[in-house]
């Protein structure tokens, strides 16, 4: 199993270095893109839900796994009744708490492998975007899939992003800007396993989902880094 302490230390360091950049590395590392960052969170959430044909109901409670600074949660709060975020990084959760003050959000600092603070059959929906692709051990991602089955109410849905492209996670995959990073003028940590992450196949997700009492209803972009999966919790 991956070292949860390592993931926590890595993401705490990235949050202190430049949280918004490591949540969405399309923003300028030097800053100045705050409004774009939040707008893009709305667009990314909408795109994922549209591709997976998910329409959250207004009275839903939705959990965001790997919530970072609250980019997707902020967009979700305008669509559903209640939201929950969980993240391995206390530094990220602290920033989410500040960013989402006054909004209907509950935030948890998680253990990096489970959804332990979230009760069984307590949420209507789950989202996770740009998180599992960074987890070094695919067994941790699959453990989260089983956990998602545990926390979903019967009939509940999940829209999950995984990478299904093993090549981009390989240690010899060429990351740009190595020299600049060594000189401290570019993002740090991009050769770290907690950034490089890992891939899981839709079949492996299907098996883990089944263990968690869920069915895979839809897979979009199989074979790519941007593979999306829709799960449904079985009814008794
Ligand atoms: C690239 S950011 C994306 C944040 C958010 N999903 C978004 O789209 O705005 C990845 C987030 O996943 C979190 N993360 C990484 N490994 C994790 C793990 N094992 N369990 C929970 N969160 C994790 C990181 O701390 C970070 O906040």
PDB file of C-alpha atoms and ligand atoms in Angstrom:
ATOM      1  CA  UNK A   1       0.000   0.000   0.000  1.00  0.00           C
ATOM      2  CA  UNK A   2       1.145   3.566  -0.624  1.00  0.00           C
ATOM      3  CA  UNK A   3       2.535   5.509   2.257  1.00  0.00           C
ATOM      4  CA  UNK A   4      -0.291   7.802   3.363  1.00  0.00           C
ATOM      5  CA  UNK A   5       2.196   9.876   5.371  1.00  0.00           C
ATOM      6  CA  UNK A   6       4.164  10.525   2.225  1.00  0.00           C
ATOM      7  CA  UNK A   7       1.049  11.671   0.311  1.00  0.00           C
ATOM      8  CA  UNK A   8       0.093  13.935   3.201  1.00  0.00           C
ATOM      9  CA  UNK A   9       3.558  15.481   3.478  1.00  0.00           C
ATOM     10  CA  UNK A  10       3.808  15.909  -0.299  1.00  0.00           C
ATOM     11  CA  UNK A  11       0.432  17.648  -0.645  1.00  0.00           C
ATOM     12  CA  UNK A  12       0.938  19.783   2.466  1.00  0.00           C
ATOM     13  CA  UNK A  13       4.198  20.995   0.917  1.00  0.00           C
ATOM     14  CA  UNK A  14       2.534  21.705  -2.434  1.00  0.00           C
ATOM     15  CA  UNK A  15      -0.288  23.611  -0.663  1.00  0.00           C
ATOM     16  CA  UNK A  16       2.286  25.769   1.120  1.00  0.00           C
ATOM     17  CA  UNK A  17       4.259  26.238  -2.103  1.00  0.00           C
ATOM     18  CA  UNK A  18       1.347  27.323  -4.304  1.00  0.00           C
ATOM     19  CA  UNK A  19      -2.010  25.667  -3.525  1.00  0.00           C
ATOM     20  CA  UNK A  20      -4.028  26.963  -6.473  1.00  0.00           C
ATOM     21  CA  UNK A  21      -1.327  25.996  -8.954  1.00  0.00           C
ATOM     22  CA  UNK A  22      -1.132  22.406  -7.699  1.00  0.00           C
ATOM     23  CA  UNK A  23      -4.912  22.100  -7.701  1.00  0.00           C
ATOM     24  CA  UNK A  24      -5.104  23.312 -11.302  1.00  0.00           C
ATOM     25  CA  UNK A  25      -1.751  23.676 -13.031  1.00  0.00           C
ATOM     26  CA  UNK A  26      -3.314  25.567 -15.928  1.00  0.00           C
ATOM     27  CA  UNK A  27      -3.128  28.710 -13.767  1.00  0.00           C
ATOM     28  CA  UNK A  28      -0.068  30.894 -13.906  1.00  0.00           C
ATOM     29  CA  UNK A  29       2.486  29.676 -11.309  1.00  0.00           C
ATOM     30  CA  UNK A  30       3.292  33.321 -10.579  1.00  0.00           C
ATOM     31  CA  UNK A  31      -0.345  33.964  -9.575  1.00  0.00           C
ATOM     32  CA  UNK A  32      -2.939  36.498 -10.706  1.00  0.00           C
ATOM     33  CA  UNK A  33      -5.527  34.033 -12.047  1.00  0.00           C
ATOM     34  CA  UNK A  34      -7.797  33.779  -8.988  1.00  0.00           C
ATOM     35  CA  UNK A  35     -11.074  34.625 -10.770  1.00  0.00           C
ATOM     36  CA  UNK A  36     -10.252  32.271 -13.654  1.00  0.00           C
ATOM     37  CA  UNK A  37      -9.376  29.493 -11.173  1.00  0.00           C
ATOM     38  CA  UNK A  38     -12.849  29.514  -9.576  1.00  0.00           C
ATOM     39  CA  UNK A  39     -14.650  29.928 -12.901  1.00  0.00           C
ATOM     40  CA  UNK A  40     -12.699  26.987 -14.295  1.00  0.00           C
ATOM     41  CA  UNK A  41     -13.768  24.909 -11.283  1.00  0.00           C
ATOM     42  CA  UNK A  42     -17.402  25.513 -12.308  1.00  0.00           C
ATOM     43  CA  UNK A  43     -16.596  24.590 -15.923  1.00  0.00           C
ATOM     44  CA  UNK A  44     -14.668  21.440 -14.964  1.00  0.00           C
ATOM     45  CA  UNK A  45     -17.440  20.222 -12.684  1.00  0.00           C
ATOM     46  CA  UNK A  46     -20.088  20.939 -15.336  1.00  0.00           C
ATOM     47  CA  UNK A  47     -18.059  19.151 -17.998  1.00  0.00           C
ATOM     48  CA  UNK A  48     -17.558  16.051 -15.866  1.00  0.00           C
ATOM     49  CA  UNK A  49     -21.231  15.870 -14.889  1.00  0.00           C
ATOM     50  CA  UNK A  50     -22.359  16.429 -18.479  1.00  0.00           C
ATOM     51  CA  UNK A  51     -20.034  13.785 -19.898  1.00  0.00           C
ATOM     52  CA  UNK A  52     -21.274  11.320 -17.290  1.00  0.00           C
ATOM     53  CA  UNK A  53     -24.914  12.408 -17.721  1.00  0.00           C
ATOM     54  CA  UNK A  54     -25.302  13.159 -14.019  1.00  0.00           C
ATOM     55  CA  UNK A  55     -27.792  15.781 -12.815  1.00  0.00           C
ATOM     56  CA  UNK A  56     -27.490  16.287  -9.050  1.00  0.00           C
ATOM     57  CA  UNK A  57     -30.831  16.909  -7.323  1.00  0.00           C
ATOM     58  CA  UNK A  58     -31.320  20.127  -5.366  1.00  0.00           C
ATOM     59  CA  UNK A  59     -31.734  18.213  -2.080  1.00  0.00           C
ATOM     60  CA  UNK A  60     -28.635  16.031  -2.585  1.00  0.00           C
ATOM     61  CA  UNK A  61     -25.715  15.763  -0.191  1.00  0.00           C
ATOM     62  CA  UNK A  62     -22.565  15.414  -2.300  1.00  0.00           C
ATOM     63  CA  UNK A  63     -19.077  14.338  -1.190  1.00  0.00           C
ATOM     64  CA  UNK A  64     -15.927  15.538  -2.997  1.00  0.00           C
ATOM     65  CA  UNK A  65     -12.980  13.135  -2.533  1.00  0.00           C
ATOM     66  CA  UNK A  66      -9.666  15.030  -2.705  1.00  0.00           C
ATOM     67  CA  UNK A  67     -11.374  18.409  -2.453  1.00  0.00           C
ATOM     68  CA  UNK A  68      -8.189  20.505  -2.380  1.00  0.00           C
ATOM     69  CA  UNK A  69      -8.907  24.183  -1.704  1.00  0.00           C
ATOM     70  CA  UNK A  70     -12.636  23.737  -2.406  1.00  0.00           C
ATOM     71  CA  UNK A  71     -12.654  24.534  -6.132  1.00  0.00           C
ATOM     72  CA  UNK A  72     -15.427  22.045  -7.030  1.00  0.00           C
ATOM     73  CA  UNK A  73     -17.210  22.299  -3.678  1.00  0.00           C
ATOM     74  CA  UNK A  74     -17.753  26.014  -4.216  1.00  0.00           C
ATOM     75  CA  UNK A  75     -19.482  25.281  -7.522  1.00  0.00           C
ATOM     76  CA  UNK A  76     -21.450  22.398  -5.972  1.00  0.00           C
ATOM     77  CA  UNK A  77     -22.840  24.509  -3.117  1.00  0.00           C
ATOM     78  CA  UNK A  78     -24.958  26.485  -5.580  1.00  0.00           C
ATOM     79  CA  UNK A  79     -26.516  23.260  -6.931  1.00  0.00           C
ATOM     80  CA  UNK A  80     -27.174  20.953  -3.966  1.00  0.00           C
ATOM     81  CA  UNK A  81     -28.343  21.200  -0.361  1.00  0.00           C
ATOM     82  CA  UNK A  82     -25.177  20.054   1.398  1.00  0.00           C
ATOM     83  CA  UNK A  83     -21.593  19.231   0.523  1.00  0.00           C
ATOM     84  CA  UNK A  84     -18.743  17.357   2.205  1.00  0.00           C
ATOM     85  CA  UNK A  85     -15.079  17.559   1.298  1.00  0.00           C
ATOM     86  CA  UNK A  86     -12.257  15.264   2.341  1.00  0.00           C
ATOM     87  CA  UNK A  87      -8.554  15.559   1.574  1.00  0.00           C
ATOM     88  CA  UNK A  88      -5.315  13.951   2.753  1.00  0.00           C
ATOM     89  CA  UNK A  89      -3.715  17.398   3.157  1.00  0.00           C
ATOM     90  CA  UNK A  90      -4.561  19.441   6.229  1.00  0.00           C
ATOM     91  CA  UNK A  91      -3.045  22.473   4.508  1.00  0.00           C
ATOM     92  CA  UNK A  92      -5.443  22.075   1.571  1.00  0.00           C
ATOM     93  CA  UNK A  93      -8.403  21.557   3.928  1.00  0.00           C
ATOM     94  CA  UNK A  94      -7.435  24.705   5.866  1.00  0.00           C
ATOM     95  CA  UNK A  95      -7.483  26.723   2.655  1.00  0.00           C
ATOM     96  CA  UNK A  96     -10.817  25.181   1.639  1.00  0.00           C
ATOM     97  CA  UNK A  97     -12.227  26.159   5.052  1.00  0.00           C
ATOM     98  CA  UNK A  98     -11.216  29.781   4.484  1.00  0.00           C
ATOM     99  CA  UNK A  99     -12.377  29.832   0.852  1.00  0.00           C
ATOM    100  CA  UNK A 100     -15.800  28.347   1.643  1.00  0.00           C
ATOM    101  CA  UNK A 101     -16.600  30.158   4.896  1.00  0.00           C
ATOM    102  CA  UNK A 102     -20.370  30.588   5.280  1.00  0.00           C
ATOM    103  CA  UNK A 103     -21.257  27.984   2.637  1.00  0.00           C
ATOM    104  CA  UNK A 104     -23.018  24.644   3.376  1.00  0.00           C
ATOM    105  CA  UNK A 105     -19.842  22.552   3.510  1.00  0.00           C
ATOM    106  CA  UNK A 106     -18.413  20.051   6.007  1.00  0.00           C
ATOM    107  CA  UNK A 107     -14.681  19.457   5.646  1.00  0.00           C
ATOM    108  CA  UNK A 108     -12.585  16.533   6.846  1.00  0.00           C
ATOM    109  CA  UNK A 109      -8.861  15.939   6.974  1.00  0.00           C
ATOM    110  CA  UNK A 110      -8.778  12.329   5.767  1.00  0.00           C
ATOM    111  CA  UNK A 111      -6.266   9.523   6.358  1.00  0.00           C
ATOM    112  CA  UNK A 112      -5.342   9.297   2.652  1.00  0.00           C
ATOM    113  CA  UNK A 113      -6.856   5.865   2.077  1.00  0.00           C
ATOM    114  CA  UNK A 114     -10.416   5.770   3.469  1.00  0.00           C
ATOM    115  CA  UNK A 115     -13.524   7.919   3.907  1.00  0.00           C
ATOM    116  CA  UNK A 116     -13.597   7.076   7.622  1.00  0.00           C
ATOM    117  CA  UNK A 117     -15.277  10.294   8.885  1.00  0.00           C
ATOM    118  CA  UNK A 118     -18.223   9.804   6.483  1.00  0.00           C
ATOM    119  CA  UNK A 119     -21.020   7.557   7.733  1.00  0.00           C
ATOM    120  CA  UNK A 120     -22.361   4.512   5.859  1.00  0.00           C
ATOM    121  CA  UNK A 121     -25.159   5.259   3.354  1.00  0.00           C
ATOM    122  CA  UNK A 122     -25.097   8.986   4.153  1.00  0.00           C
ATOM    123  CA  UNK A 123     -24.507  10.746   0.801  1.00  0.00           C
ATOM    124  CA  UNK A 124     -26.499  10.943  -2.437  1.00  0.00           C
ATOM    125  CA  UNK A 125     -23.559  11.619  -4.704  1.00  0.00           C
ATOM    126  CA  UNK A 126     -19.756  11.565  -4.865  1.00  0.00           C
ATOM    127  CA  UNK A 127     -17.405  13.412  -7.186  1.00  0.00           C
ATOM    128  CA  UNK A 128     -13.639  13.181  -7.544  1.00  0.00           C
ATOM    129  CA  UNK A 129     -11.595  14.996 -10.164  1.00  0.00           C
ATOM    130  CA  UNK A 130      -7.792  15.120 -10.665  1.00  0.00           C
ATOM    131  CA  UNK A 131      -7.129  13.120  -7.495  1.00  0.00           C
ATOM    132  CA  UNK A 132      -6.887   9.383  -8.206  1.00  0.00           C
ATOM    133  CA  UNK A 133      -4.486   9.999 -11.100  1.00  0.00           C
ATOM    134  CA  UNK A 134      -1.983  11.328  -8.512  1.00  0.00           C
ATOM    135  CA  UNK A 135      -2.229   8.392  -6.084  1.00  0.00           C
ATOM    136  CA  UNK A 136       0.937   6.266  -6.444  1.00  0.00           C
ATOM    137  CA  UNK A 137      -0.649   2.937  -5.490  1.00  0.00           C
ATOM    138  CA  UNK A 138      -3.645   1.860  -7.606  1.00  0.00           C
ATOM    139  CA  UNK A 139      -4.827  -0.269  -4.664  1.00  0.00           C
ATOM    140  CA  UNK A 140      -5.498   2.953  -2.738  1.00  0.00           C
ATOM    141  CA  UNK A 141      -7.650   4.284  -5.584  1.00  0.00           C
ATOM    142  CA  UNK A 142      -9.556   0.991  -5.708  1.00  0.00           C
ATOM    143  CA  UNK A 143      -9.958   1.082  -1.918  1.00  0.00           C
ATOM    144  CA  UNK A 144     -11.547   4.521  -2.290  1.00  0.00           C
ATOM    145  CA  UNK A 145     -13.939   3.097  -4.905  1.00  0.00           C
ATOM    146  CA  UNK A 146     -15.067   0.452  -2.376  1.00  0.00           C
ATOM    147  CA  UNK A 147     -15.381   3.131   0.301  1.00  0.00           C
ATOM    148  CA  UNK A 148     -17.551   5.210  -2.032  1.00  0.00           C
ATOM    149  CA  UNK A 149     -19.926   2.260  -2.194  1.00  0.00           C
ATOM    150  CA  UNK A 150     -20.040   2.229   1.603  1.00  0.00           C
ATOM    151  CA  UNK A 151     -20.957   5.916   1.994  1.00  0.00           C
ATOM    152  CA  UNK A 152     -23.477   6.132  -0.868  1.00  0.00           C
ATOM    153  CA  UNK A 153     -27.178   5.759  -0.143  1.00  0.00           C
ATOM    154  CA  UNK A 154     -28.939   3.044  -2.174  1.00  0.00           C
ATOM    155  CA  UNK A 155     -29.505   4.464  -5.665  1.00  0.00           C
ATOM    156  CA  UNK A 156     -26.791   7.087  -5.106  1.00  0.00           C
ATOM    157  CA  UNK A 157     -24.376   8.105  -7.856  1.00  0.00           C
ATOM    158  CA  UNK A 158     -20.646   8.776  -8.217  1.00  0.00           C
ATOM    159  CA  UNK A 159     -18.773  10.610 -10.967  1.00  0.00           C
ATOM    160  CA  UNK A 160     -15.091   9.724 -10.767  1.00  0.00           C
ATOM    161  CA  UNK A 161     -12.022  10.669 -12.756  1.00  0.00           C
ATOM    162  CA  UNK A 162      -9.241   8.089 -13.026  1.00  0.00           C
ATOM    163  CA  UNK A 163      -6.264   7.769 -15.324  1.00  0.00           C
ATOM    164  CA  UNK A 164      -6.406   4.801 -17.693  1.00  0.00           C
ATOM    165  CA  UNK A 165      -3.066   5.660 -19.345  1.00  0.00           C
ATOM    166  CA  UNK A 166      -0.199   3.869 -17.527  1.00  0.00           C
ATOM    167  CA  UNK A 167       2.524   5.404 -19.760  1.00  0.00           C
ATOM    168  CA  UNK A 168       2.214   8.915 -18.342  1.00  0.00           C
ATOM    169  CA  UNK A 169       2.875   7.659 -14.799  1.00  0.00           C
ATOM    170  CA  UNK A 170       6.123   5.846 -15.639  1.00  0.00           C
ATOM    171  CA  UNK A 171       9.276   7.043 -13.865  1.00  0.00           C
ATOM    172  CA  UNK A 172      11.025   7.680 -17.195  1.00  0.00           C
ATOM    173  CA  UNK A 173       8.191   9.837 -18.565  1.00  0.00           C
ATOM    174  CA  UNK A 174       9.783  13.170 -19.440  1.00  0.00           C
ATOM    175  CA  UNK A 175       8.507  16.024 -17.304  1.00  0.00           C
ATOM    176  CA  UNK A 176       9.298  19.490 -18.711  1.00  0.00           C
ATOM    177  CA  UNK A 177      11.261  22.249 -16.954  1.00  0.00           C
ATOM    178  CA  UNK A 178      13.591  20.035 -14.911  1.00  0.00           C
ATOM    179  CA  UNK A 179      16.413  22.591 -15.011  1.00  0.00           C
ATOM    180  CA  UNK A 180      14.131  25.464 -14.021  1.00  0.00           C
ATOM    181  CA  UNK A 181      12.776  23.393 -11.136  1.00  0.00           C
ATOM    182  CA  UNK A 182      16.311  22.687  -9.925  1.00  0.00           C
ATOM    183  CA  UNK A 183      16.888  26.442  -9.972  1.00  0.00           C
ATOM    184  CA  UNK A 184      13.724  26.991  -7.902  1.00  0.00           C
ATOM    185  CA  UNK A 185      11.901  29.010 -10.550  1.00  0.00           C
ATOM    186  CA  UNK A 186       9.322  26.399 -11.484  1.00  0.00           C
ATOM    187  CA  UNK A 187       6.926  24.076  -9.644  1.00  0.00           C
ATOM    188  CA  UNK A 188       8.620  21.591  -7.322  1.00  0.00           C
ATOM    189  CA  UNK A 189       7.867  17.935  -6.712  1.00  0.00           C
ATOM    190  CA  UNK A 190       6.803  16.864 -10.177  1.00  0.00           C
ATOM    191  CA  UNK A 191       9.030  13.790 -10.196  1.00  0.00           C
ATOM    192  CA  UNK A 192       7.573  12.621  -6.889  1.00  0.00           C
ATOM    193  CA  UNK A 193       5.447   9.438  -6.901  1.00  0.00           C
ATOM    194  CA  UNK A 194       2.675  11.424  -5.169  1.00  0.00           C
ATOM    195  CA  UNK A 195       2.536  13.683  -8.231  1.00  0.00           C
ATOM    196  CA  UNK A 196       3.245  11.069 -10.908  1.00  0.00           C
ATOM    197  CA  UNK A 197       0.488   8.830  -9.561  1.00  0.00           C
ATOM    198  CA  UNK A 198      -0.845   5.717 -11.265  1.00  0.00           C
ATOM    199  CA  UNK A 199      -3.477   4.369 -13.623  1.00  0.00           C
ATOM    200  CA  UNK A 200      -6.343   1.949 -13.028  1.00  0.00           C
ATOM    201  CA  UNK A 201      -8.322   0.164 -15.707  1.00  0.00           C
ATOM    202  CA  UNK A 202     -12.102   0.505 -15.961  1.00  0.00           C
ATOM    203  CA  UNK A 203     -12.266  -3.267 -15.351  1.00  0.00           C
ATOM    204  CA  UNK A 204     -10.423  -2.880 -12.044  1.00  0.00           C
ATOM    205  CA  UNK A 205     -12.784  -0.025 -11.100  1.00  0.00           C
ATOM    206  CA  UNK A 206     -15.731  -2.250 -12.039  1.00  0.00           C
ATOM    207  CA  UNK A 207     -14.496  -5.051  -9.749  1.00  0.00           C
ATOM    208  CA  UNK A 208     -13.870  -2.678  -6.808  1.00  0.00           C
ATOM    209  CA  UNK A 209     -17.223  -0.995  -7.374  1.00  0.00           C
ATOM    210  CA  UNK A 210     -18.896  -4.403  -7.289  1.00  0.00           C
ATOM    211  CA  UNK A 211     -17.159  -5.164  -3.962  1.00  0.00           C
ATOM    212  CA  UNK A 212     -18.604  -1.877  -2.671  1.00  0.00           C
ATOM    213  CA  UNK A 213     -22.124  -2.727  -3.825  1.00  0.00           C
ATOM    214  CA  UNK A 214     -22.039  -0.456  -6.891  1.00  0.00           C
ATOM    215  CA  UNK A 215     -22.388  -0.942 -10.625  1.00  0.00           C
ATOM    216  CA  UNK A 216     -20.385   0.909 -13.270  1.00  0.00           C
ATOM    217  CA  UNK A 217     -23.034   2.461 -15.504  1.00  0.00           C
ATOM    218  CA  UNK A 218     -20.896   4.494 -17.875  1.00  0.00           C
ATOM    219  CA  UNK A 219     -17.215   4.875 -18.856  1.00  0.00           C
ATOM    220  CA  UNK A 220     -16.062   7.842 -20.956  1.00  0.00           C
ATOM    221  CA  UNK A 221     -12.580   8.336 -22.487  1.00  0.00           C
ATOM    222  CA  UNK A 222     -11.313   4.824 -21.671  1.00  0.00           C
ATOM    223  CA  UNK A 223      -7.595   4.409 -22.409  1.00  0.00           C
ATOM    224  CA  UNK A 224      -6.798   8.059 -21.605  1.00  0.00           C
ATOM    225  CA  UNK A 225      -5.582  10.096 -18.640  1.00  0.00           C
ATOM    226  CA  UNK A 226      -9.058  11.653 -18.474  1.00  0.00           C
ATOM    227  CA  UNK A 227     -11.153   8.539 -18.016  1.00  0.00           C
ATOM    228  CA  UNK A 228     -14.502   9.199 -16.304  1.00  0.00           C
ATOM    229  CA  UNK A 229     -16.647   6.577 -14.620  1.00  0.00           C
ATOM    230  CA  UNK A 230     -20.214   6.743 -13.344  1.00  0.00           C
ATOM    231  CA  UNK A 231     -21.163   4.408 -10.501  1.00  0.00           C
ATOM    232  CA  UNK A 232     -24.586   3.651  -9.037  1.00  0.00           C
ATOM    233  CA  UNK A 233     -25.133   2.144  -5.570  1.00  0.00           C
ATOM    234  CA  UNK A 234     -27.325  -0.908  -5.843  1.00  0.00           C
ATOM    235  CA  UNK A 235     -30.693  -0.869  -4.112  1.00  0.00           C
ATOM    236  CA  UNK A 236     -31.415  -3.677  -1.657  1.00  0.00           C
TER     237      UNK A 236
HETATM  238  C1  LIG B   1      -4.804  18.345  -8.231  1.00  0.00           C
HETATM  239  S1  LIG B   1      -5.625  18.552  -6.682  1.00  0.00           S
HETATM  240  C2  LIG B   1      -7.342  18.575  -7.179  1.00  0.00           C
HETATM  241  C3  LIG B   1      -8.278  19.135  -6.131  1.00  0.00           C
HETATM  242  C4  LIG B   1      -9.770  19.111  -6.498  1.00  0.00           C
HETATM  243  N1  LIG B   1     -10.221  17.773  -6.774  1.00  0.00           N
HETATM  244  C5  LIG B   1     -10.078  20.010  -7.660  1.00  0.00           C
HETATM  245  O1  LIG B   1     -10.282  19.505  -8.766  1.00  0.00           O
HETATM  246  O2  LIG B   1     -10.101  21.215  -7.462  1.00  0.00           O
HETATM  247  C6  LIG B   1      -5.446  16.947  -5.930  1.00  0.00           C
HETATM  248  C7  LIG B   1      -5.940  16.899  -4.506  1.00  0.00           C
HETATM  249  O3  LIG B   1      -6.006  15.527  -4.108  1.00  0.00           O
HETATM  250  C8  LIG B   1      -5.552  15.437  -2.786  1.00  0.00           C
HETATM  251  N2  LIG B   1      -5.081  14.061  -2.574  1.00  0.00           N
HETATM  252  C9  LIG B   1      -3.975  13.482  -3.074  1.00  0.00           C
HETATM  253  N3  LIG B   1      -3.843  12.221  -2.636  1.00  0.00           N
HETATM  254  C10 LIG B   1      -4.933  11.979  -1.862  1.00  0.00           C
HETATM  255  C11 LIG B   1      -5.379  10.860  -1.108  1.00  0.00           C
HETATM  256  N4  LIG B   1      -4.688   9.728  -1.058  1.00  0.00           N
HETATM  257  N5  LIG B   1      -6.544  10.972  -0.426  1.00  0.00           N
HETATM  258  C12 LIG B   1      -7.254  12.147  -0.440  1.00  0.00           C
HETATM  259  N6  LIG B   1      -6.860  13.239  -1.100  1.00  0.00           N
HETATM  260  C13 LIG B   1      -5.727  13.162  -1.813  1.00  0.00           C
HETATM  261  C14 LIG B   1      -4.464  16.472  -2.684  1.00  0.00           C
HETATM  262  O4  LIG B   1      -4.176  16.845  -1.358  1.00  0.00           O
HETATM  263  C15 LIG B   1      -5.049  17.605  -3.505  1.00  0.00           C
HETATM  264  O5  LIG B   1      -5.801  18.484  -2.715  1.00  0.00           O
END
